[in-house]
Amino acid sequence: MGILGQVANHFGVVETNGRGMLHLHALVWLTGNLAFATLRDRLLQDSCFAARMIRYLEAVIMQSVDLDIAGHSRPSAADVPPSTKNSETDHEFHVRLSTDSNAVAWKKQMHSRNHNATCFKYGQKGLDKVPCRFGMPRDLVSASTVDELGVIHLARNHGWVNPWNPAIASCVRSNQDISWIPTVAKALSLIYYVTNYATK
């Protein structure tokens, strides 16, 4: 069992950015995943299933940060992350993981409020105001919900934070962008995106 659950398959491509930094573009399939139509129908018709899906997604994909540490001096992202070798309870480990991963998120997961050239990389020229291609800032969502189309919208308490995973944040200590694929359109878009990187 991994940090996302039991993995059935994966596909990834390593790429370098303009500064020569290696990074990964990947898709991960989990065991027991459902066809899109089945997933949508169950989310709309089975409230217990919908609640379990929301709990799972909230555990592996954060779209918020701990606002309590926003005004205080934040721990350094270079601090040692929690270790499984220390003798502590599961609860103590998770508290340390939450504190550490939030410190990393505050330093590495925030989209620049000033934007940069990458934000407008594929924008149409000639428009007065080209929107950020990453959709930043994003709307705040007070609580995770399932909409009328059967799509889950996760809670978000900060408009400039990129979605992130606590375990990945503590281990990699770098920016990440993690999402789940709830629709056929998003699946096709991401498959095209990753395949495009694989064939550069």
PDB file of N, CA and C in Angstrom, residues 8 13 29-31 45 51 57 59 62 71 79 85 103-104 115 117 132 141 159 161 175 182 187 196:
ATOM      1  N   ALA A   8      -2.358   0.203  -9.284  1.00  0.00           N
ATOM      2  CA  ALA A   8      -2.516  -0.833 -10.298  1.00  0.00           C
ATOM      3  C   ALA A   8      -1.530  -0.623 -11.443  1.00  0.00           C
ATOM      4  N   VAL A  13       7.030  10.479 -17.095  1.00  0.00           N
ATOM      5  CA  VAL A  13       8.073  10.991 -17.963  1.00  0.00           C
ATOM      6  C   VAL A  13       8.881  12.018 -17.177  1.00  0.00           C
ATOM      7  N   TRP A  29      -2.734   4.913 -11.763  1.00  0.00           N
ATOM      8  CA  TRP A  29      -4.034   4.250 -11.703  1.00  0.00           C
ATOM      9  C   TRP A  29      -4.082   3.445 -10.411  1.00  0.00           C
ATOM     10  N   LEU A  30      -5.157   3.607  -9.659  1.00  0.00           N
ATOM     11  CA  LEU A  30      -5.309   2.862  -8.415  1.00  0.00           C
ATOM     12  C   LEU A  30      -6.170   1.625  -8.629  1.00  0.00           C
ATOM     13  N   THR A  31      -5.893   0.596  -7.869  1.00  0.00           N
ATOM     14  CA  THR A  31      -6.682  -0.635  -7.918  1.00  0.00           C
ATOM     15  C   THR A  31      -8.118  -0.338  -7.497  1.00  0.00           C
ATOM     16  N   GLN A  45     -25.820   9.031  -6.189  1.00  0.00           N
ATOM     17  CA  GLN A  45     -26.892   8.218  -5.631  1.00  0.00           C
ATOM     18  C   GLN A  45     -26.578   7.585  -4.282  1.00  0.00           C
ATOM     19  N   ALA A  51     -19.298  10.269   0.709  1.00  0.00           N
ATOM     20  CA  ALA A  51     -18.576  10.720   1.911  1.00  0.00           C
ATOM     21  C   ALA A  51     -17.221  10.015   2.025  1.00  0.00           C
ATOM     22  N   LEU A  57     -10.060  11.554  -0.725  1.00  0.00           N
ATOM     23  CA  LEU A  57      -9.415  12.625  -1.490  1.00  0.00           C
ATOM     24  C   LEU A  57      -8.848  13.709  -0.576  1.00  0.00           C
ATOM     25  N   ALA A  59      -7.615  13.243   2.243  1.00  0.00           N
ATOM     26  CA  ALA A  59      -6.425  12.688   2.902  1.00  0.00           C
ATOM     27  C   ALA A  59      -5.202  12.712   1.984  1.00  0.00           C
ATOM     28  N   MET A  62      -4.348  17.956  -0.798  1.00  0.00           N
ATOM     29  CA  MET A  62      -4.634  19.164  -0.027  1.00  0.00           C
ATOM     30  C   MET A  62      -4.775  20.338  -0.993  1.00  0.00           C
ATOM     31  N   GLY A  71       0.793  33.538  10.091  1.00  0.00           N
ATOM     32  CA  GLY A  71       1.315  34.770  10.656  1.00  0.00           C
ATOM     33  C   GLY A  71       2.517  34.577  11.546  1.00  0.00           C
ATOM     34  N   ASP A  79      14.158  21.785   7.618  1.00  0.00           N
ATOM     35  CA  ASP A  79      14.079  21.003   8.854  1.00  0.00           C
ATOM     36  C   ASP A  79      13.901  19.533   8.522  1.00  0.00           C
ATOM     37  N   LYS A  85      11.319   5.913  11.889  1.00  0.00           N
ATOM     38  CA  LYS A  85      12.268   5.230  12.770  1.00  0.00           C
ATOM     39  C   LYS A  85      12.151   5.699  14.220  1.00  0.00           C
ATOM     40  N   ALA A 103       4.551  23.388   6.472  1.00  0.00           N
ATOM     41  CA  ALA A 103       5.683  24.314   6.364  1.00  0.00           C
ATOM     42  C   ALA A 103       6.252  24.281   4.945  1.00  0.00           C
ATOM     43  N   VAL A 104       6.365  23.088   4.383  1.00  0.00           N
ATOM     44  CA  VAL A 104       6.853  22.957   3.004  1.00  0.00           C
ATOM     45  C   VAL A 104       5.857  23.598   2.041  1.00  0.00           C
ATOM     46  N   HIS A 115       2.385  36.422 -10.861  1.00  0.00           N
ATOM     47  CA  HIS A 115       2.402  35.557 -12.046  1.00  0.00           C
ATOM     48  C   HIS A 115       3.782  35.623 -12.704  1.00  0.00           C
ATOM     49  N   ALA A 117       5.883  34.454 -16.803  1.00  0.00           N
ATOM     50  CA  ALA A 117       5.646  34.165 -18.221  1.00  0.00           C
ATOM     51  C   ALA A 117       4.973  32.818 -18.436  1.00  0.00           C
ATOM     52  N   CYS A 132      -4.517  33.619 -16.206  1.00  0.00           N
ATOM     53  CA  CYS A 132      -3.473  32.669 -15.836  1.00  0.00           C
ATOM     54  C   CYS A 132      -3.927  31.275 -16.271  1.00  0.00           C
ATOM     55  N   VAL A 141     -13.329  27.302  -1.439  1.00  0.00           N
ATOM     56  CA  VAL A 141     -14.420  26.340  -1.264  1.00  0.00           C
ATOM     57  C   VAL A 141     -14.452  25.998   0.224  1.00  0.00           C
ATOM     58  N   GLY A 159      -6.530  30.880  -2.089  1.00  0.00           N
ATOM     59  CA  GLY A 159      -6.693  30.945  -3.538  1.00  0.00           C
ATOM     60  C   GLY A 159      -5.432  30.749  -4.350  1.00  0.00           C
ATOM     61  N   VAL A 161      -2.787  28.493  -3.505  1.00  0.00           N
ATOM     62  CA  VAL A 161      -2.045  27.263  -3.215  1.00  0.00           C
ATOM     63  C   VAL A 161      -2.294  26.213  -4.303  1.00  0.00           C
ATOM     64  N   ASN A 175       8.028  21.782  -4.950  1.00  0.00           N
ATOM     65  CA  ASN A 175       6.707  22.030  -5.519  1.00  0.00           C
ATOM     66  C   ASN A 175       6.165  20.753  -6.174  1.00  0.00           C
ATOM     67  N   PRO A 182     -11.621  13.039 -12.438  1.00  0.00           N
ATOM     68  CA  PRO A 182     -13.012  12.625 -12.243  1.00  0.00           C
ATOM     69  C   PRO A 182     -13.873  12.581 -13.500  1.00  0.00           C
ATOM     70  N   ALA A 187      -9.433  13.270 -18.168  1.00  0.00           N
ATOM     71  CA  ALA A 187      -8.567  12.113 -18.462  1.00  0.00           C
ATOM     72  C   ALA A 187      -7.893  12.280 -19.813  1.00  0.00           C
ATOM     73  N   ASN A 196       2.440  14.148 -24.595  1.00  0.00           N
ATOM     74  CA  ASN A 196       3.137  15.233 -25.274  1.00  0.00           C
ATOM     75  C   ASN A 196       4.551  15.388 -24.702  1.00  0.00           C
TER      76      ASN A 196
END
